[in-house]
GROMACS .gro file of C-alpha atoms in nm:
model
  299
    1MET     CA    1   5.014  11.331   9.556
    2VAL     CA    2   5.076  11.382   9.927
    3GLN     CA    3   5.448  11.365  10.008
    4LEU     CA    4   5.553  11.343  10.371
    5ARG     CA    5   5.892  11.494  10.450
    6SER     CA    6   6.125  11.205  10.530
    7ASP     CA    7   6.302  11.414  10.794
    8LEU     CA    8   5.974  11.470  10.978
    9LEU     CA    9   5.841  11.115  11.012
   10THR     CA   10   5.690  11.083  11.358
   11PRO     CA   11   5.834  10.826  11.600
   12ALA     CA   12   5.597  10.606  11.798
   13LEU     CA   13   5.502  10.731  12.142
   14GLN     CA   14   5.674  10.590  12.447
   15ARG     CA   15   5.557  10.576  12.806
   16GLY     CA   16   5.657  10.901  12.973
   17ASP     CA   17   5.603  11.115  12.664
   18GLU     CA   18   5.422  11.443  12.723
   19VAL     CA   19   5.079  11.553  12.603
   20ILE     CA   20   4.955  11.910  12.557
   21THR     CA   21   4.584  11.993  12.546
   22VAL     CA   22   4.495  12.206  12.243
   23ALA     CA   23   4.171  12.405  12.250
   24ALA     CA   24   4.177  12.552  11.899
   25SER     CA   25   3.804  12.559  11.831
   26SER     CA   26   3.485  12.618  12.032
   27ALA     CA   27   3.479  12.692  12.402
   28LEU     CA   28   3.477  12.390  12.630
   29GLU     CA   29   3.133  12.305  12.766
   30ASP     CA   30   3.209  11.985  12.957
   31GLU     CA   31   3.526  11.984  13.165
   32GLN     CA   32   3.448  11.639  13.306
   33SER     CA   33   3.467  11.474  12.965
   34LEU     CA   34   3.799  11.651  12.904
   35LEU     CA   35   3.942  11.520  13.232
   36GLU     CA   36   3.816  11.171  13.154
   37GLY     CA   37   3.993  11.181  12.817
   38LEU     CA   38   4.317  11.295  12.978
   39LYS     CA   39   4.285  11.011  13.229
   40VAL     CA   40   4.275  10.758  12.942
   41LEU     CA   41   4.605  10.896  12.810
   42GLU     CA   42   4.758  10.887  13.157
   43GLU     CA   43   4.657  10.523  13.190
   44TRP     CA   44   4.861  10.462  12.875
   45GLY     CA   45   5.167  10.598  13.057
   46LEU     CA   46   5.165  10.942  12.899
   47VAL     CA   47   5.225  11.258  13.101
   48CYS     CA   48   4.959  11.523  13.049
   49ARG     CA   49   5.069  11.878  13.119
   50SER     CA   50   4.834  12.088  13.329
   51GLN     CA   51   4.571  12.229  13.096
   52GLN     CA   52   4.447  12.587  13.126
   53VAL     CA   53   4.164  12.571  12.873
   54SER     CA   54   3.860  12.477  13.081
   55GLU     CA   55   3.756  12.831  13.176
   56ARG     CA   56   3.896  13.005  12.872
   57ARG     CA   57   3.635  13.170  12.652
   58TRP     CA   58   3.615  13.446  12.393
   59GLY     CA   59   3.262  13.461  12.262
   60TYR     CA   60   3.192  13.114  12.128
   61LEU     CA   61   3.563  13.030  12.098
   62ALA     CA   62   3.802  12.869  12.348
   63GLY     CA   63   3.992  13.194  12.392
   64ASN     CA   64   4.109  13.458  12.149
   65ASP     CA   65   4.313  13.364  11.845
   66ALA     CA   66   4.644  13.437  12.018
   67SER     CA   67   4.573  13.209  12.315
   68ARG     CA   68   4.447  12.928  12.094
   69GLN     CA   69   4.754  12.972  11.875
   70ARG     CA   70   4.981  12.925  12.177
   71ASP     CA   71   4.818  12.586  12.240
   72LEU     CA   72   4.905  12.480  11.888
   73ASN     CA   73   5.262  12.615  11.894
   74PRO     CA   74   5.383  12.581  12.254
   75GLU     CA   75   5.721  12.720  12.354
   76SER     CA   76   5.816  12.378  12.487
   77PRO     CA   77   5.702  12.108  12.241
   78ALA     CA   78   5.538  11.781  12.342
   79ALA     CA   79   5.517  11.445  12.170
   80LEU     CA   80   5.137  11.467  12.133
   81LEU     CA   81   4.906  11.763  12.079
   82ALA     CA   82   4.558  11.636  12.169
   83CYS     CA   83   4.267  11.857  12.068
   84ALA     CA   84   3.999  11.915  12.330
   85ARG     CA   85   3.690  11.955  12.112
   86GLY     CA   86   3.563  12.063  11.772
   87GLY     CA   87   3.295  12.313  11.681
   88TRP     CA   88   3.446  12.611  11.500
   89GLY     CA   89   3.756  12.828  11.513
   90ALA     CA   90   4.058  12.622  11.407
   91ALA     CA   91   4.066  12.760  11.053
   92ARG     CA   92   4.098  13.115  11.189
   93LEU     CA   93   4.446  13.023  11.311
   94LEU     CA   94   4.555  12.942  10.957
   95GLU     CA   95   4.540  13.311  10.866
   96HIS     CA   96   4.876  13.331  11.043
   97LYS     CA   97   5.193  13.148  10.944
   98GLN     CA   98   5.220  12.822  11.135
   99THR     CA   99   5.548  12.692  11.272
  100TRP     CA  100   5.451  12.325  11.275
  101GLN     CA  101   5.654  12.110  11.510
  102PRO     CA  102   5.733  11.739  11.473
  103GLY     CA  103   5.512  11.507  11.674
  104TRP     CA  104   5.151  11.390  11.679
  105LEU     CA  105   4.838  11.603  11.634
  106MET     CA  106   4.508  11.432  11.714
  107GLY     CA  107   4.144  11.525  11.661
  108PHE     CA  108   3.861  11.541  11.410
  109SER     CA  109   3.564  11.752  11.300
  110ASP     CA  110   3.676  12.119  11.311
  111VAL     CA  111   4.033  11.994  11.369
  112THR     CA  112   4.026  11.888  11.002
  113ALA     CA  113   4.152  12.241  10.924
  114LEU     CA  114   4.468  12.186  11.131
  115LEU     CA  115   4.525  11.829  11.015
  116TRP     CA  116   4.497  11.931  10.649
  117ALA     CA  117   4.719  12.237  10.681
  118ARG     CA  118   4.985  12.035  10.860
  119LEU     CA  119   4.965  11.756  10.604
  120ALA     CA  120   4.984  12.008  10.318
  121ALA     CA  121   5.310  12.130  10.473
  122GLY     CA  122   5.450  11.776  10.454
  123PHE     CA  123   5.428  11.687  10.824
  124ASP     CA  124   5.360  11.334  10.940
  125GLY     CA  125   5.180  11.252  11.265
  126CYS     CA  126   4.831  11.378  11.177
  127VAL     CA  127   4.569  11.151  11.333
  128HIS     CA  128   4.201  11.182  11.248
  129GLY     CA  129   4.056  11.032  11.561
  130PRO     CA  130   3.885  11.098  11.894
  131LEU     CA  131   3.899  11.433  12.073
  132LEU     CA  132   3.987  11.452  12.439
  133THR     CA  133   3.620  11.518  12.519
  134THR     CA  134   3.506  11.209  12.327
  135LEU     CA  135   3.790  10.966  12.399
  136ALA     CA  136   3.661  10.819  12.726
  137LYS     CA  137   3.323  10.745  12.564
  138GLU     CA  138   3.480  10.551  12.275
  139PRO     CA  139   3.431  10.172  12.282
  140ALA     CA  140   3.723   9.957  12.389
  141TRP     CA  141   3.819   9.863  12.031
  142SER     CA  142   3.841  10.228  11.928
  143GLN     CA  143   4.052  10.327  12.228
  144ALA     CA  144   4.281  10.029  12.165
  145ARG     CA  145   4.312  10.123  11.798
  146LEU     CA  146   4.418  10.479  11.884
  147HIS     CA  147   4.666  10.351  12.142
  148ASP     CA  148   4.822  10.106  11.899
  149LEU     CA  149   4.844  10.366  11.622
  150LEU     CA  150   5.021  10.618  11.845
  151PHE     CA  151   5.251  10.356  11.999
  152GLY     CA  152   5.360  10.212  11.665
  153LYS     CA  153   5.167   9.886  11.662
  154GLN     CA  154   4.976   9.737  11.371
  155ILE     CA  155   4.609   9.831  11.354
  156PRO     CA  156   4.332   9.624  11.195
  157ASP     CA  157   4.150   9.690  10.869
  158LEU     CA  158   3.826   9.886  10.873
  159GLU     CA  159   3.510   9.728  10.737
  160GLY     CA  160   3.242   9.925  10.554
  161GLN     CA  161   3.000   9.859  10.270
  162PRO     CA  162   3.114   9.794   9.910
  163TRP     CA  163   2.955  10.061   9.690
  164MET     CA  164   3.178  10.048   9.383
  165GLY     CA  165   3.424   9.769   9.311
  166GLY     CA  166   3.794   9.774   9.246
  167VAL     CA  167   4.109   9.813   9.454
  168ALA     CA  168   4.323  10.126   9.477
  169SER     CA  169   4.621  10.237   9.683
  170GLY     CA  170   4.747  10.581   9.775
  171PRO     CA  171   4.816  10.822  10.061
  172LEU     CA  172   4.529  10.844  10.308
  173VAL     CA  173   4.345  11.174  10.358
  174VAL     CA  174   4.053  11.203  10.601
  175ALA     CA  175   3.825  11.501  10.659
  176ASN     CA  176   3.502  11.647  10.779
  177LEU     CA  177   3.328  11.734  10.453
  178THR     CA  178   3.200  12.075  10.561
  179VAL     CA  179   3.527  12.192  10.714
  180ALA     CA  180   3.734  12.069  10.419
  181SER     CA  181   3.493  12.228  10.171
  182HIS     CA  182   3.563  12.567  10.330
  183LEU     CA  183   3.937  12.516  10.280
  184LEU     CA  184   3.909  12.461   9.904
  185GLY     CA  185   4.098  12.726   9.711
  186SER     CA  186   4.339  12.788  10.000
  187SER     CA  187   4.699  12.673  10.039
  188HIS     CA  188   4.592  12.437  10.319
  189VAL     CA  189   4.451  12.162  10.098
  190PRO     CA  190   4.685  11.862  10.063
  191ASP     CA  191   4.751  11.727   9.716
  192LEU     CA  192   4.461  11.489   9.649
  193ASN     CA  193   4.600  11.342   9.328
  194GLY     CA  194   4.601  10.963   9.370
  195ALA     CA  195   4.478  10.985   9.730
  196ILE     CA  196   4.240  10.764   9.924
  197LEU     CA  197   3.992  11.019  10.061
  198ILE     CA  198   3.758  10.944  10.353
  199LEU     CA  199   3.481  11.195  10.429
  200GLU     CA  200   3.242  11.229  10.723
  201ASP     CA  201   2.999  11.490  10.853
  202VAL     CA  202   2.728  11.570  11.104
  203GLU     CA  203   2.395  11.755  11.096
  204GLU     CA  204   2.402  11.842  10.727
  205ALA     CA  205   2.087  11.790  10.518
  206PRO     CA  206   2.125  11.574  10.205
  207TYR     CA  207   2.083  11.873   9.973
  208ARG     CA  208   2.374  12.051  10.144
  209ILE     CA  209   2.590  11.740  10.114
  210ASP     CA  210   2.491  11.726   9.746
  211ARG     CA  211   2.593  12.090   9.710
  212MET     CA  212   2.933  12.035   9.871
  213LEU     CA  213   3.016  11.720   9.675
  214THR     CA  214   2.911  11.898   9.356
  215HIS     CA  215   3.152  12.178   9.447
  216TRP     CA  216   3.432  11.920   9.476
  217ARG     CA  217   3.333  11.772   9.139
  218LEU     CA  218   3.326  12.111   8.970
  219ALA     CA  219   3.674  12.179   9.110
  220GLY     CA  220   3.790  11.847   8.961
  221LEU     CA  221   3.900  11.714   9.298
  222LEU     CA  222   3.698  11.392   9.326
  223GLN     CA  223   3.805  11.299   8.972
  224ARG     CA  224   4.172  11.297   9.084
  225LEU     CA  225   4.126  11.045   9.364
  226ALA     CA  226   4.241  10.684   9.363
  227GLY     CA  227   3.956  10.585   9.595
  228LEU     CA  228   3.677  10.739   9.800
  229GLY     CA  229   3.525  10.630  10.129
  230PHE     CA  230   3.242  10.766  10.340
  231GLY     CA  231   3.236  10.744  10.716
  232SER     CA  232   2.955  10.839  10.951
  233PHE     CA  233   2.708  11.108  10.843
  234LYS     CA  234   2.532  11.149  11.175
  235ARG     CA  235   2.193  11.324  11.182
  236CYS     CA  236   2.216  11.394  10.809
  237GLU     CA  237   1.880  11.247  10.717
  238ALA     CA  238   1.622  11.426  10.506
  239PRO     CA  239   1.358  11.619  10.708
  240GLU     CA  240   1.071  11.390  10.803
  241GLN     CA  241   0.808  11.639  10.690
  242ILE     CA  242   0.922  11.605  10.327
  243PRO     CA  243   0.764  11.301  10.155
  244GLY     CA  244   1.015  11.039  10.044
  245ASP     CA  245   0.923  11.076   9.677
  246GLN     CA  246   0.999  11.449   9.690
  247THR     CA  247   1.353  11.436   9.821
  248PHE     CA  248   1.674  11.233   9.815
  249GLN     CA  249   1.794  11.033  10.111
  250LEU     CA  250   2.151  11.064  10.235
  251GLU     CA  251   2.277  10.737  10.090
  252GLU     CA  252   2.123  10.816   9.753
  253VAL     CA  253   2.315  11.143   9.740
  254LEU     CA  254   2.646  10.990   9.846
  255LYS     CA  255   2.620  10.711   9.589
  256GLU     CA  256   2.496  10.931   9.304
  257ARG     CA  257   2.778  11.182   9.354
  258SER     CA  258   3.053  10.918   9.375
  259THR     CA  259   2.988  10.588   9.199
  260ASP     CA  260   3.031  10.731   8.848
  261LEU     CA  261   3.393  10.837   8.914
  262GLY     CA  262   3.545  10.507   8.798
  263ILE     CA  263   3.720  10.447   9.131
  264PRO     CA  264   3.655  10.218   9.429
  265VAL     CA  265   3.394  10.357   9.670
  266VAL     CA  266   3.323  10.228  10.021
  267GLY     CA  267   3.041  10.350  10.244
  268LYS     CA  268   2.955  10.332  10.614
  269LEU     CA  269   3.310  10.318  10.752
  270PRO     CA  270   3.326  10.366  11.133
  271VAL     CA  271   3.490  10.709  11.109
  272GLY     CA  272   3.366  11.046  11.231
  273HIS     CA  273   3.083  11.156  11.458
  274CYS     CA  274   3.002  10.804  11.567
  275CYS     CA  275   3.098  10.579  11.851
  276GLY     CA  276   3.348  10.448  11.776
  277ASN     CA  277   3.545  10.682  11.567
  278ALA     CA  278   3.831  10.475  11.423
  279ALA     CA  279   4.166  10.656  11.431
  280LEU     CA  280   4.338  10.697  11.093
  281PRO     CA  281   4.685  10.841  11.012
  282LEU     CA  282   4.682  11.103  10.737
  283GLY     CA  283   4.948  11.078  10.467
  284ARG     CA  284   5.025  10.711  10.531
  285GLN     CA  285   4.978  10.461  10.248
  286ALA     CA  286   4.645  10.282  10.241
  287GLN     CA  287   4.444  10.052  10.018
  288LEU     CA  288   4.072  10.082   9.954
  289ASP     CA  289   3.896   9.763   9.846
  290GLY     CA  290   3.564   9.866   9.695
  291SER     CA  291   3.470   9.508   9.615
  292HIS     CA  292   3.481   9.395   9.979
  293GLY     CA  293   3.420   9.728  10.155
  294ARG     CA  294   3.754   9.739  10.331
  295LEU     CA  295   4.014  10.007  10.418
  296ILE     CA  296   4.362   9.870  10.480
  297LEU     CA  297   4.667  10.056  10.612
  298LEU     CA  298   4.976   9.941  10.424
  299ARG     CA  299   5.239  10.099  10.649
   0.00000   0.00000   0.00000
């Protein structure tokens, strides 16, 4: 079971705390959306250090591994490391020993690799939530939720669809399914025993989602969970040219691969590549109510 180090619990942000932009994945394609995201944080009273990532590029990545590594491990730490965008590249940094620093790390999608590695090392402060390039486009409730989570205020329950009844509690783990699947077998996977796992993805055909979830089942990982939730699976529908009676639809795959596990299952949570993308703190205690389709943070 995930165990957060008690000496590394992350204090709530305060006005005047500093933010560093982390570009650990794909090269930035839209500087305006990045600046708009930074403006949201500044309106919350945070101080955003000058970012040098907008023009940085190495092939399809936001700079070479060394430059992206410096974003993640700055010489002068800040209270919040806010990831610019997803794509691909974060997992490459895990080939090198990480000197994780206390504080908050925020992002989703490809940032799953960093959130999971940090959580596996026992560090608190991992937030699966908006990227800087998506933050300004989030609806008001999602922005308010992220603000309240970072600033130590209570956040509301999340409502989804009840797929398999029962109630379970455990440490919360959230991930992009594809990114997390490519971490399996490494030392960067947090202990999933007794966890509440929430998965999301984008642009993956149902048969590929089936393949990944089957991988997790064969590894015995889904069988160890206390509860399982599914967020947004955006543009993951079966190809239109395949007749409906010759394929499986997304929801059929998710239910068939999960509802026989004997644990609560909730679908359609507002988490992932959707608007809004509800912020969730990894490693914190949560309760999943499969009878009412609800995810509740306990502390």
